Amino acid sequence: MRIAGKGLNPNAKPLTFTFDGRTYTGLEGDTLASALLANGVRLVGRSFKYHRPRGILTAGSEEPNALVTTGEGPAQDPNQRATTLELYDGLVARSQNAWPSLKYDAMAINDIASPFLSAGFYYKTFMWPQSFWEKLYEPIIRRAAGLGALSGQANEDLYEKVFAHCDVLVIGAGPSGIMAALTAARAGADVILADESSEYGGRLLSETFDVGGQPGANWVADQIAELAAMDNVRLMSRTTVTGAYDQGTFGALEQLNARGGPKECFWRIVCKHSVLCAGALERPIAFPNNDRPGIMMASAVRSYLNRCGVAPGRTVSVFCNNDDAHRTAVDLIDAGVDVAAVIDSRTDAPTMGQYRLIKGGRVIGTKGRHRVTHVSVSTAEGIEHISTDCLAMSGGWNPTVHLTCHMNGRPDWNDAVLSFVPGENAVPNMSVAGSAAGHMSTLACLTSGAEIGADVARGLCLSPKVVVPTAEDAPYRIEALWQVEGKGRKWLDFQNDVHVKDVQLAAQENFRSVEHMKRYTTQGMATDQGKNSNVQALAVLADATGRGIPDTGTTTFRPPYVPVSIGAMGAGGQGKGFAPERLTTSHQASVDRGAPMIEAGLWYRPSYFPKPTETTWLDSCNREVGYVRNAVGVCDVSTLGKIDIQGPDAAAFLDFVYCNTFSTLKENRVRYGLMLREDGHVMDDGTTARIGPNHYVMTTTTAAAGQVMTHLEWVAQALRPDLNVRFASVTEHWAQFAIAGSKARELLNTMLDDPIDDDQWPFMSCGVVSLGGVSARLFRISFSGEHAYELAVPARFGASLFRQLVAQAEGMGGGAYGMEALNVLRIEKGFITHAEIHGRITAFDLGLDRLVSQKKDCIGNAASRREGLLAPQREQLVGLKPVDKAGKMTAGAHLFGNGADAVSANDQGYVTSVCFSPTLGHSIGMGFLIDGPNRIGERIQLVDHMRDVQTLCEVCSPVFFDPDGGRARG
Amino acid sequence: MAKLIPSPPCAGLLPKTIGSLAIREVDVGPITLIAPFSGGGSATSDVLKAEFGFGFPSPNRALGENPRIAWFGLNQALLMGAACPALPQAACVDQSDGWVIVCLEGAKVQDVLARVVPIDLRAPVFKQGHTARTLVGHMHGAVTRMGDQRFELTAMRSMAATLVHELERAALGVSARSSQ
């Protein structure tokens, strides 16, 4: 219910929202949780495993129970914490994990069957038969247990990823965070102050403390105004720092309260220093049936009351082991809410106001199905039943040490605060201030924030001043209370339905290590990462194993601190954002001709250029092969890597990286080159042209262009720094086109300013030509086996040149050809690609052994001659053709002796490339066969188990067409 | 006879204004990658100085206005806006058509860049005349500060469409926030 006059925003506008189909009214500044409480809604969800009715437990991101789904269709967003979800007009939220309704959930039968569903029951119960686990048991269990679900549709919401840099990142804008930020910023440091809430101030917004002689919230507003006015400060609200990473990098998730704009933003913040001011989280007490709706954290009750003006109950009780929780009763009484009793487990508990105090009392049971109605209290006089509709509990505070553990730091046990505090230097250049460091009074928080802010500023060679306002400085009085004996389950991890007995069972079954206990019980897993339950679970485990809590240790707190949606982490990766697209200059012309574009690395290349009469890709491909074999074809080959190599030692460098020799190559000539890895296997191949005395242009395959460039850098910097050579990629500068076919020169001569002839331009020559006054490079090389050239122009002219080349070719009975035809043309000639040089192939395997010059050293030379790499047992390159010309061949098929069983023991080799050759009228292929070159003419069985193909083939030379190469030279 | 018509990398893609951010393509004229040979650094620098008034730049620095030179990697710089003089002690490679250069200008330009460039571009750290080889979205490229609210990005020509797409997306995010 709303309390008139309470709350930080008295003039808040009303907002309408729906929860589970019912319409309610809330106020601006509400979270969904506070709005639901204001409307008297207590039951908000069902628990993960037992489907127990659950209500709102906390008022922050540690909430384990109040998880809801918002949005519809692709924008459906599950597992949102109602306690941090800001209310907006028209918000539609639904409860989760309940069917048919939240109130009457059929799966609540699990709760009745709970004795059979204890920790580890899956592993014991569903052992047999083995195959049933995957097919039957697991799907059923998964359906019964769970949180919200995604829609299964592609999310079209906008997410962002942003980088930020600063001197000082202050994590948390409570009293210590504000002081740290102010002190560092006033001294001149560049500061980012991030807080997960929509408003700055932390606990000061939820308490009734004065700071500097004014109400805490007013003091916060003044300081934030000062920070906001500084150029060197960036304030980031709704931003949770989720992880600490190397080199002062932090991940942070920003929730944007923007409808229509980005939904979430994932920040990567790089800072010189960080100050963790993440505060502390109040922990529950494990007493019987402590999970009923209406049982909440005492601090959450104060938050809803003081910040939102909402009382979570009409008659509230408090159960605690520390002074702090008494303030809940005081604040409620001040607001006119009844307080039934404060039950303090300490026999010396002080009285802090006009309420009934039960010293040395313990809550040993609760009643109420969908909300708590009674609590049973054990006192010195006996058992008393107290009527209440809200029980505020507090087992003390756990400093929020999570981020300090993200780089493998371990927290230290502190007896004074009965919890873990951050270890020393757990994260490089991170300091911890305030209650995150175990300082529990407001003054101690303000002071530690200011002092650490000053320390950090001094580390940046600045001159800070420490000024701390006045504030309360009450001692933190607490007595250990982890669990209360009594009948009924005492819940530890509300989110995973883990109770005290589960932890004890883990210990009993010898899962005594805290990490084993976690896996056995699932305590501390899932979206809240044990924020509420860790310390109590450890205490129970410590008790069950007869060790102390410090000896028991903690499990590992891992990032992210709060759940981060994949949408935010992968922001920008939707659709076209997945990877850059590299487009050739002829891209638009190819698309205009209806060519399906296929990916080659990041490049897009035309597969084929369909004509209206053609019904399959093969029709187009065959026609395009015919262009090249019979007239002239044009193909964009700009995607091949082109590396400019210059320097006095350029020739020596090439001799070292290629297995064959380039120092002997004459100027204006081109040579095929094979490059080996250091292990002697083939890395890449291509042609290299000598265009000046100390100037070469190397081409690489499209796929390996980056790899070769990296390799050259490595060789030049690490292996041969003695060689004076420089190289640079010119792939992007030149648009290059293959012009192939008997009419290639005829076509070229229609384009060039000065015609060429065979004498000046023999096979494997290169040089400079002019096209309409534009200087171009011409290479007489062939990847088709035909009389062919590659013509390179500066990329700005690529689109224009391609259109003109294709138009001319079409006039000569030819035209453009795509990747399919290019592939057929090269297989007909036995030319290799990365289908053949796939990383496990040597020059010997390719029949190119003699290319590895023994007159000089080169990378991979010695390794390529290792014993075993030259043996006839190696699988070597051969051609394959079907004995029956209609026989089907597939790449990836394996080769077996004729008549042998097609089993791996009989494997003789495999097929790497296959095509239908329109030139020959049947399928042809290339592959690797044991001792292949000596088995020409032999019949061999091609078997593709995956595609159920079996074809008798003949082993032949891999060069199917024009074996003496006369067409390319002529 | 061929009649070749040039087309710029961002033909049909730019200019664009998104929110307060203006994105336009920059034609800097000829671009030459200069990589001095071993021991040829000072000789190369001397020729450049005599010709243009600036020498070979230190790492992460750009010199001159038009023409200008920008560090572009280990022992490499891009000379832009002028024909490269004879530099016998350096490898000189024409890359005039290899790069797309776009200018981003506007009050929120750093916010937009923070969505695509991972490095620290705060004014006291990355001043006018500073340049860096870095990531631009998923792409390798370079960023140079040209003024208080003006930067140039360099990326591979073939990725011009992706570059514009990434910048549009970043600018839309920034402008959606500004309009809140």
PDB file of C-alpha atoms in Angstrom, chain A residues 158-163 165-167 190 254 256 258 261-262 265 572 574 576-578 580-583 603 644 646-648 717 724 726-730 732-733 750-753 771-772 774 794-797 799-801 804, chain B residues 1-7 29 33 35-38 74-76 90-99 111 114-122 138-139 156-159 161-162 165-166 169-170 172-174 176-177 180:
ATOM      1  CA  LEU A 158      18.608  -2.238 -31.147  1.00  0.00           C
ATOM      2  CA  TYR A 159      21.558  -2.934 -28.878  1.00  0.00           C
ATOM      3  CA  GLU A 160      24.834  -1.067 -28.662  1.00  0.00           C
ATOM      4  CA  LYS A 161      28.422  -1.677 -27.710  1.00  0.00           C
ATOM      5  CA  VAL A 162      30.514   1.306 -26.724  1.00  0.00           C
ATOM      6  CA  PHE A 163      34.054   1.904 -25.509  1.00  0.00           C
ATOM      7  CA  HIS A 165      38.151   5.559 -21.247  1.00  0.00           C
ATOM      8  CA  CYS A 166      38.839   7.398 -18.026  1.00  0.00           C
ATOM      9  CA  ASP A 167      41.365   7.912 -15.267  1.00  0.00           C
ATOM     10  CA  ASP A 190      38.742  12.154 -15.534  1.00  0.00           C
ATOM     11  CA  GLU A 254      23.539  -0.065 -19.416  1.00  0.00           C
ATOM     12  CA  LEU A 256      18.288   2.327 -21.548  1.00  0.00           C
ATOM     13  CA  ALA A 258      14.339   4.486 -24.180  1.00  0.00           C
ATOM     14  CA  GLY A 261      16.088   3.779 -29.274  1.00  0.00           C
ATOM     15  CA  PRO A 262      18.735   1.294 -28.151  1.00  0.00           C
ATOM     16  CA  CYS A 265      24.298  -0.956 -24.238  1.00  0.00           C
ATOM     17  CA  GLY A 572      25.886  -4.761 -34.068  1.00  0.00           C
ATOM     18  CA  GLN A 574      22.689  -8.747 -36.375  1.00  0.00           C
ATOM     19  CA  LYS A 576      24.793  -7.282 -42.172  1.00  0.00           C
ATOM     20  CA  GLY A 577      26.668  -6.430 -39.003  1.00  0.00           C
ATOM     21  CA  PHE A 578      27.849 -10.017 -38.578  1.00  0.00           C
ATOM     22  CA  PRO A 580      32.363  -6.950 -43.018  1.00  0.00           C
ATOM     23  CA  GLU A 581      31.514  -7.457 -46.647  1.00  0.00           C
ATOM     24  CA  ARG A 582      34.269  -6.993 -49.180  1.00  0.00           C
ATOM     25  CA  LEU A 583      32.765  -6.027 -52.497  1.00  0.00           C
ATOM     26  CA  TRP A 603      34.665 -11.241 -50.387  1.00  0.00           C
ATOM     27  CA  ASP A 644      53.976  -5.250 -53.585  1.00  0.00           C
ATOM     28  CA  GLN A 646      60.435  -3.841 -52.999  1.00  0.00           C
ATOM     29  CA  GLY A 647      63.974  -3.452 -51.787  1.00  0.00           C
ATOM     30  CA  PRO A 648      67.588  -4.267 -52.492  1.00  0.00           C
ATOM     31  CA  GLN A 717      60.767  -9.173 -38.713  1.00  0.00           C
ATOM     32  CA  ASN A 724      66.378  -5.008 -46.688  1.00  0.00           C
ATOM     33  CA  ARG A 726      59.510  -3.729 -47.713  1.00  0.00           C
ATOM     34  CA  PHE A 727      56.120  -4.935 -48.728  1.00  0.00           C
ATOM     35  CA  ALA A 728      52.585  -3.637 -48.814  1.00  0.00           C
ATOM     36  CA  SER A 729      49.201  -5.015 -49.781  1.00  0.00           C
ATOM     37  CA  VAL A 730      47.889  -3.569 -53.033  1.00  0.00           C
ATOM     38  CA  GLU A 732      42.530  -3.060 -52.764  1.00  0.00           C
ATOM     39  CA  HIS A 733      44.250  -0.627 -55.107  1.00  0.00           C
ATOM     40  CA  THR A 750      39.862  -3.366 -78.846  1.00  0.00           C
ATOM     41  CA  MET A 751      40.525  -1.752 -75.474  1.00  0.00           C
ATOM     42  CA  LEU A 752      44.222  -0.904 -75.284  1.00  0.00           C
ATOM     43  CA  ASP A 753      45.649   2.343 -76.565  1.00  0.00           C
ATOM     44  CA  LEU A 771      43.667   2.114 -71.601  1.00  0.00           C
ATOM     45  CA  GLY A 772      42.155   5.384 -72.674  1.00  0.00           C
ATOM     46  CA  VAL A 774      44.843   5.155 -67.834  1.00  0.00           C
ATOM     47  CA  PRO A 794      43.284   1.368 -60.369  1.00  0.00           C
ATOM     48  CA  ALA A 795      40.117   0.337 -58.549  1.00  0.00           C
ATOM     49  CA  ARG A 796      38.238   3.553 -59.347  1.00  0.00           C
ATOM     50  CA  PHE A 797      38.082   2.356 -62.964  1.00  0.00           C
ATOM     51  CA  ALA A 799      33.405  -0.971 -62.507  1.00  0.00           C
ATOM     52  CA  SER A 800      33.742   0.835 -65.809  1.00  0.00           C
ATOM     53  CA  LEU A 801      36.347  -1.552 -67.194  1.00  0.00           C
ATOM     54  CA  GLN A 804      33.242  -2.641 -71.164  1.00  0.00           C
TER      55      GLN A 804
ATOM     56  CA  MET B   1      39.298   1.896 -77.304  1.00  0.00           C
ATOM     57  CA  ALA B   2      38.402   1.851 -73.631  1.00  0.00           C
ATOM     58  CA  LYS B   3      36.917   4.943 -72.052  1.00  0.00           C
ATOM     59  CA  LEU B   4      37.249   4.414 -68.335  1.00  0.00           C
ATOM     60  CA  ILE B   5      35.008   6.358 -65.989  1.00  0.00           C
ATOM     61  CA  PRO B   6      36.177   6.626 -62.383  1.00  0.00           C
ATOM     62  CA  SER B   7      33.831   5.955 -59.482  1.00  0.00           C
ATOM     63  CA  GLY B  29      43.972  12.926 -54.145  1.00  0.00           C
ATOM     64  CA  LEU B  33      52.507   4.385 -48.991  1.00  0.00           C
ATOM     65  CA  ALA B  35      58.228   2.654 -46.352  1.00  0.00           C
ATOM     66  CA  PRO B  36      61.863   3.699 -45.940  1.00  0.00           C
ATOM     67  CA  PHE B  37      64.394   0.923 -46.456  1.00  0.00           C
ATOM     68  CA  SER B  38      66.753  -0.007 -43.644  1.00  0.00           C
ATOM     69  CA  LEU B  74      55.757   0.039 -38.567  1.00  0.00           C
ATOM     70  CA  ASN B  75      58.068   2.004 -40.888  1.00  0.00           C
ATOM     71  CA  GLN B  76      55.125   3.099 -42.994  1.00  0.00           C
ATOM     72  CA  ALA B  90      62.163   4.081 -49.616  1.00  0.00           C
ATOM     73  CA  ALA B  91      59.618   1.766 -51.126  1.00  0.00           C
ATOM     74  CA  CYS B  92      56.817   3.883 -52.538  1.00  0.00           C
ATOM     75  CA  VAL B  93      53.559   2.163 -53.382  1.00  0.00           C
ATOM     76  CA  ASP B  94      50.599   3.807 -55.049  1.00  0.00           C
ATOM     77  CA  GLN B  95      47.536   3.137 -52.906  1.00  0.00           C
ATOM     78  CA  SER B  96      45.370   5.973 -54.205  1.00  0.00           C
ATOM     79  CA  ASP B  97      42.538   3.546 -54.923  1.00  0.00           C
ATOM     80  CA  GLY B  98      43.082   1.190 -51.988  1.00  0.00           C
ATOM     81  CA  TRP B  99      41.475   3.211 -49.244  1.00  0.00           C
ATOM     82  CA  ASP B 111      30.225   9.361 -29.035  1.00  0.00           C
ATOM     83  CA  ALA B 114      33.235   5.239 -29.330  1.00  0.00           C
ATOM     84  CA  ARG B 115      30.836   2.744 -30.911  1.00  0.00           C
ATOM     85  CA  VAL B 116      33.269   1.635 -33.606  1.00  0.00           C
ATOM     86  CA  VAL B 117      36.796   2.513 -32.470  1.00  0.00           C
ATOM     87  CA  PRO B 118      38.203   0.875 -29.324  1.00  0.00           C
ATOM     88  CA  ILE B 119      41.008   3.347 -28.576  1.00  0.00           C
ATOM     89  CA  ASP B 120      41.015   6.371 -26.284  1.00  0.00           C
ATOM     90  CA  LEU B 121      39.998   9.405 -28.376  1.00  0.00           C
ATOM     91  CA  ARG B 122      39.522  11.880 -25.507  1.00  0.00           C
ATOM     92  CA  HIS B 138      35.116  -5.239 -37.467  1.00  0.00           C
ATOM     93  CA  MET B 139      37.550  -3.698 -39.931  1.00  0.00           C
ATOM     94  CA  MET B 156      39.759  -0.696 -47.119  1.00  0.00           C
ATOM     95  CA  ARG B 157      37.992   0.362 -50.273  1.00  0.00           C
ATOM     96  CA  SER B 158      36.155  -2.925 -50.716  1.00  0.00           C
ATOM     97  CA  MET B 159      34.565  -2.440 -47.282  1.00  0.00           C
ATOM     98  CA  ALA B 161      29.581  -0.156 -47.749  1.00  0.00           C
ATOM     99  CA  THR B 162      30.248  -1.914 -44.450  1.00  0.00           C
ATOM    100  CA  HIS B 165      26.671   0.785 -42.475  1.00  0.00           C
ATOM    101  CA  GLU B 166      28.628   0.650 -39.203  1.00  0.00           C
ATOM    102  CA  ARG B 169      24.233   2.357 -37.002  1.00  0.00           C
ATOM    103  CA  ALA B 170      26.493   4.065 -34.476  1.00  0.00           C
ATOM    104  CA  LEU B 172      21.565   6.351 -35.137  1.00  0.00           C
ATOM    105  CA  GLY B 173      22.210   5.001 -31.647  1.00  0.00           C
ATOM    106  CA  VAL B 174      23.715   8.300 -30.551  1.00  0.00           C
ATOM    107  CA  ALA B 176      18.266   8.166 -30.555  1.00  0.00           C
ATOM    108  CA  ARG B 177      19.763   8.874 -27.136  1.00  0.00           C
ATOM    109  CA  GLN B 180      15.305  11.178 -25.395  1.00  0.00           C
TER     110      GLN B 180
END
